[in-house]
PDB file of C-alpha atoms in Angstrom:
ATOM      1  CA  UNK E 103      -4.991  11.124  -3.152  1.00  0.00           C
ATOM      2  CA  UNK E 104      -7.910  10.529  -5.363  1.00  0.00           C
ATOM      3  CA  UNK E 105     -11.276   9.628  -3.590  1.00  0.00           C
ATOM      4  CA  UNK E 106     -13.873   7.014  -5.385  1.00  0.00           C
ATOM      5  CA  UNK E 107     -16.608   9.268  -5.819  1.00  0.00           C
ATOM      6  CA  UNK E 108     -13.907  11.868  -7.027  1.00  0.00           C
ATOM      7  CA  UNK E 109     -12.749   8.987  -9.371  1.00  0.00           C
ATOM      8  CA  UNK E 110     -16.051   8.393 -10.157  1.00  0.00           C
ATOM      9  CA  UNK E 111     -16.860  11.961 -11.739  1.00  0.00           C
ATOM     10  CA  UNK E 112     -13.565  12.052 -13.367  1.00  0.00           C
ATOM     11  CA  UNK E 113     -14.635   9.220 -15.189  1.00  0.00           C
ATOM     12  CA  UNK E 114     -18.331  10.602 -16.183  1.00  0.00           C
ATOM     13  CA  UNK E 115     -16.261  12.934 -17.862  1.00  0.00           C
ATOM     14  CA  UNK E 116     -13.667  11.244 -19.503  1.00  0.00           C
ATOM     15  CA  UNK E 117     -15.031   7.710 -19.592  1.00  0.00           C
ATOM     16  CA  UNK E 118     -12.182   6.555 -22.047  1.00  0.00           C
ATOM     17  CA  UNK E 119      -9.458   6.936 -19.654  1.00  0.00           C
ATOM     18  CA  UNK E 120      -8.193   3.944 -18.193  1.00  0.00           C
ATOM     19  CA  UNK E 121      -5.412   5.309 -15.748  1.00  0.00           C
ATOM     20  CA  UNK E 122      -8.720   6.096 -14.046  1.00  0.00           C
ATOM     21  CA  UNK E 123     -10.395   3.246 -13.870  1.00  0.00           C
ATOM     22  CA  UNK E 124      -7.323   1.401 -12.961  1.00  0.00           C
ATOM     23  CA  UNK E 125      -7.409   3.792 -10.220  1.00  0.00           C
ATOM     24  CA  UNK E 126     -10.736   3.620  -9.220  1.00  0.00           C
ATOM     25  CA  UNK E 127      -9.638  -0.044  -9.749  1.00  0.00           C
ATOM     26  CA  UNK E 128      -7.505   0.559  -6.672  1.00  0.00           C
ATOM     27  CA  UNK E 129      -9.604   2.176  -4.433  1.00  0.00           C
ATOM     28  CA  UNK E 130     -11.769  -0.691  -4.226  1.00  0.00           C
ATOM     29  CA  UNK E 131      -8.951  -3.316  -3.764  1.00  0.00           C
ATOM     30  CA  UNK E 132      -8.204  -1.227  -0.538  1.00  0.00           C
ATOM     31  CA  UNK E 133     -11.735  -0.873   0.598  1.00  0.00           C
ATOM     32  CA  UNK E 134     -11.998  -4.898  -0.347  1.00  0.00           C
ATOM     33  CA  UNK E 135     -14.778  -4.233  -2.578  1.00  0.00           C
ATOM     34  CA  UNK E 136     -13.493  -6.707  -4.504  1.00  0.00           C
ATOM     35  CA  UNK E 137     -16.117  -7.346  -7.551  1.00  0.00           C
ATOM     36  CA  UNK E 138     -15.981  -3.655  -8.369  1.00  0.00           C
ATOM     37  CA  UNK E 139     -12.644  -3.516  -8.489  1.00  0.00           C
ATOM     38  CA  UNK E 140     -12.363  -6.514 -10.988  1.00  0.00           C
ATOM     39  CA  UNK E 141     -15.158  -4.309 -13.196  1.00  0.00           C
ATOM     40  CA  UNK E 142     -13.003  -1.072 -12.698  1.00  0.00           C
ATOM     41  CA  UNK E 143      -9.362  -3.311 -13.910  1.00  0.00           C
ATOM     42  CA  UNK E 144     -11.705  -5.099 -16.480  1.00  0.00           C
ATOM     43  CA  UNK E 145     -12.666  -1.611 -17.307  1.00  0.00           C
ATOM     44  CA  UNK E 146      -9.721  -0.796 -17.934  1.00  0.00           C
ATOM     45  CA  UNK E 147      -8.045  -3.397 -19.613  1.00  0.00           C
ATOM     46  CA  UNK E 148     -10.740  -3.197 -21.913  1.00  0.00           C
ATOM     47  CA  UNK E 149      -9.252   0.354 -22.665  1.00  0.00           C
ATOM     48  CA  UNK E 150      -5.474  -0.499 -23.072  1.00  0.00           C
ATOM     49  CA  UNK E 151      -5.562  -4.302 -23.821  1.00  0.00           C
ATOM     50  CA  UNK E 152      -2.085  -4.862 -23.775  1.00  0.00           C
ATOM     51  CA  UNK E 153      -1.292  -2.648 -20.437  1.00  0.00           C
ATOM     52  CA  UNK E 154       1.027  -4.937 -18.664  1.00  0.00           C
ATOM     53  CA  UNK E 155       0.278  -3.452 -15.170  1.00  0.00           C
ATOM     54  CA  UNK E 156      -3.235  -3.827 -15.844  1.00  0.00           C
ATOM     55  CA  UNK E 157      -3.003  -7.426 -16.594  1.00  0.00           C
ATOM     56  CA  UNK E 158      -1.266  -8.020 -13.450  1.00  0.00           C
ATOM     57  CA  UNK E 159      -3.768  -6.103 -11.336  1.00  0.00           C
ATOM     58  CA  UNK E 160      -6.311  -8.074 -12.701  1.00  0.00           C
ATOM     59  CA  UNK E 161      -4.767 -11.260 -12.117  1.00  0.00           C
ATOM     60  CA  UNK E 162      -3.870 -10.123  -8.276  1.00  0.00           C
ATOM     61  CA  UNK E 163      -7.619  -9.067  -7.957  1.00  0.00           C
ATOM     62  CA  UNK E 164      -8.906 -12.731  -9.656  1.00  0.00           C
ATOM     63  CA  UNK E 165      -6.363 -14.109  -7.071  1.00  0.00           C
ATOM     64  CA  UNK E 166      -7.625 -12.440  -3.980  1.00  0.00           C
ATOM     65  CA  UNK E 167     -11.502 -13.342  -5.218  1.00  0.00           C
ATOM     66  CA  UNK E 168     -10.087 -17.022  -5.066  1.00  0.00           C
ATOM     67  CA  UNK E 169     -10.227 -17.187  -9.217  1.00  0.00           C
ATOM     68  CA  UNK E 170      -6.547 -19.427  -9.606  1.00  0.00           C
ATOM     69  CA  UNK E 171      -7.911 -20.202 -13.057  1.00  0.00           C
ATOM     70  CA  UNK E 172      -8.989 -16.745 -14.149  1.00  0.00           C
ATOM     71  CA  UNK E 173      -5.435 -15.233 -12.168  1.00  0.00           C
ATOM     72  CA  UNK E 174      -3.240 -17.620 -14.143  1.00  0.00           C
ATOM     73  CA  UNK E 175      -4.958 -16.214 -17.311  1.00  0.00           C
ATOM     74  CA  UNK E 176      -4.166 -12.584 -17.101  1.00  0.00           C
ATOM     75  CA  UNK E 177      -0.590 -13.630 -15.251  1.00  0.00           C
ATOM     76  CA  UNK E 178      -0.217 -15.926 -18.802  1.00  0.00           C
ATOM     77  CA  UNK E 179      -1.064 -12.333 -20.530  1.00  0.00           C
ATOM     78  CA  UNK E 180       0.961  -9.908 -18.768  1.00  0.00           C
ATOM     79  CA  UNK E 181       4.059 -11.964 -19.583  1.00  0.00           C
ATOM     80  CA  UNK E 182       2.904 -11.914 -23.122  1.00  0.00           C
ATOM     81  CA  UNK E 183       3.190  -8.452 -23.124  1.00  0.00           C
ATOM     82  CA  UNK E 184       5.925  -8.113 -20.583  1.00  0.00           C
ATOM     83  CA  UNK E 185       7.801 -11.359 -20.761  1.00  0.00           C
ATOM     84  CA  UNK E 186      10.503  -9.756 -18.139  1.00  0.00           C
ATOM     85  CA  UNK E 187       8.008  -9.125 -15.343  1.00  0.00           C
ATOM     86  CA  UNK E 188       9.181 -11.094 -12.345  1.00  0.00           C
ATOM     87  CA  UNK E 189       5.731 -10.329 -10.210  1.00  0.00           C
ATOM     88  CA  UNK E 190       3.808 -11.771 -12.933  1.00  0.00           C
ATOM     89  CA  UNK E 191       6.267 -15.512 -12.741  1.00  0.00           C
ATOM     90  CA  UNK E 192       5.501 -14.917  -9.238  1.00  0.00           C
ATOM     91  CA  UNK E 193       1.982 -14.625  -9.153  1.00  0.00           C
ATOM     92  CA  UNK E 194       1.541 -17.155 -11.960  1.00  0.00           C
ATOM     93  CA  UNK E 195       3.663 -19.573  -9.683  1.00  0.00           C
ATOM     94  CA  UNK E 196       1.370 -18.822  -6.660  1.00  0.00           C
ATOM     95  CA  UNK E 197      -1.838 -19.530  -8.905  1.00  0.00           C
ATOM     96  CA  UNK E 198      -0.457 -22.814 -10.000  1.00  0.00           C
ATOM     97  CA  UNK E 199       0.122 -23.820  -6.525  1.00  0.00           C
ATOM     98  CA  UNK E 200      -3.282 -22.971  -5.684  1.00  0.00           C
ATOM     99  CA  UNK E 201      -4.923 -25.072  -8.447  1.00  0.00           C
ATOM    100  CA  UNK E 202      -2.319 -28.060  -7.220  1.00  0.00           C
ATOM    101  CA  UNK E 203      -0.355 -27.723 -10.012  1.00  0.00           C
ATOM    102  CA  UNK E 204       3.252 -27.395  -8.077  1.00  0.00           C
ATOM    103  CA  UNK E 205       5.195 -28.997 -11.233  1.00  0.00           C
ATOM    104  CA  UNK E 206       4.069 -25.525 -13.107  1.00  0.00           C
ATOM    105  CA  UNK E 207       4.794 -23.693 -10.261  1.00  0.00           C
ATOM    106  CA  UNK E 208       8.222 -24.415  -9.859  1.00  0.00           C
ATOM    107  CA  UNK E 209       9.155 -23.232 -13.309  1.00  0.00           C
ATOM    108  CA  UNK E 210       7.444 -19.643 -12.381  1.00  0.00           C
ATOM    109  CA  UNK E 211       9.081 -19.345  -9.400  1.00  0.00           C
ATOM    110  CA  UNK E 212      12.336 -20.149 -11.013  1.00  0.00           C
ATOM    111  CA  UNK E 213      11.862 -18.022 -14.079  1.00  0.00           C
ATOM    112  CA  UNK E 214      10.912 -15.064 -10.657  1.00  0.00           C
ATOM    113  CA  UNK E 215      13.941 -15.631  -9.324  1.00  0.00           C
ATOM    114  CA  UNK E 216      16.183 -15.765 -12.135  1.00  0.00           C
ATOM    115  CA  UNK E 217      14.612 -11.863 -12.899  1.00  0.00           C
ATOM    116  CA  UNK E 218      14.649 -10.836  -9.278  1.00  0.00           C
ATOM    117  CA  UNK E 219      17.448 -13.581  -7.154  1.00  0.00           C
ATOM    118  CA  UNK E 220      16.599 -11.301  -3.492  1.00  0.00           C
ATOM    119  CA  UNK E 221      13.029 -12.388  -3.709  1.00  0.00           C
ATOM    120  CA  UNK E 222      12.440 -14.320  -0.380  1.00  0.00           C
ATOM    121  CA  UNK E 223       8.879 -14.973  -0.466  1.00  0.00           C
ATOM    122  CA  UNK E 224       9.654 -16.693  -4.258  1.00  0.00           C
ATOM    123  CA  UNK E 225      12.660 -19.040  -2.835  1.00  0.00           C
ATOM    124  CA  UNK E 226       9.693 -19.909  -0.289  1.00  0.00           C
ATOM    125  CA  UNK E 227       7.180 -20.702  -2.411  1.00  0.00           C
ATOM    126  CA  UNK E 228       9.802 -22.301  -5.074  1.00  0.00           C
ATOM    127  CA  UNK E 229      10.876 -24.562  -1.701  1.00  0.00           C
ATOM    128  CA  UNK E 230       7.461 -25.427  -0.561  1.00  0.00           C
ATOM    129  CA  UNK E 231       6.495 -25.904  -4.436  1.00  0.00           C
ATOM    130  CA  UNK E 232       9.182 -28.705  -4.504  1.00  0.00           C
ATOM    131  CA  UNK E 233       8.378 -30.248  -1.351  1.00  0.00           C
ATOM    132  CA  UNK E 234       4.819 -30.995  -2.573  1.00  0.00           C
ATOM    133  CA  UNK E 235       6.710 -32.563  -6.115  1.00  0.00           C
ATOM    134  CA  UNK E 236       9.282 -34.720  -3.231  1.00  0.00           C
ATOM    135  CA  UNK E 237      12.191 -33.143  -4.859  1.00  0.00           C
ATOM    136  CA  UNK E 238      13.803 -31.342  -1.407  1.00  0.00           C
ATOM    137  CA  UNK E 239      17.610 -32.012  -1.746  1.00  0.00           C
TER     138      UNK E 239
END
């Protein structure tokens, strides 16, 4: 288990690496430090532009700074790049919801649970997504 400061002088000296920073990107999230940890994944992404784990980190982080708008962008990106990624419809879902945009949402949650049909948190969010449209059966 990597440290930050040990993270840290990895990347002094290999600065180009961006399993580190998305890493170091990770350390953060858990210690809630959560501007550096959007630098670290912004960091990174800057590295490997089309990582799609990196786009979804990023758009988890944006989420948990309150950023719907800026979460829905790099979900919108990781399924780009990874168009079968069932977190990312998730998230993307969840970041629709929170910028009142249920309509949107349901179509990410459905597009979730067609990739992943045990997801209960998605039929949850899918149900509560339609119950804000008035389309409960």
């Amino acid at each position: 288990m990597h440290t930050i400061q040990t993270l840290i002088k990895a990347i002094a000296k290999t600065p180009n690496d961006p399993g580190l920073h998305y890493e170091l990107g990770g350390l953060y999230l858990e210690n809630k430090d959560i501007p550096a940890a959007l630098l670290s994944y912004q960091r990174a992404l800057q590295l490997a532009p089309n990582h799609p784990q990196i786009l979804l980190q990023l758009g988890n982080t944006e989420s948990a700074a309150q950023h719907a708008e800026q979460a829905a962008h790099y979900f919108q990106k990781c399924l780009q790049v990874d168009p079968n990624n069932a977190a990312a419809y998730y998230n993307l879902g969840n970041a629709y919801m929170a910028l009142g945009q249920s309509q949107q949402a349901i179509h990410q949650f459905k597009q979730s649970l067609t990739l992943n049909p045990n997801d209960a948190e998605a039929y949850n969010n899918l149900g509560n997504a339609l119950r804000d449209v008035g389309k409960l059966d």
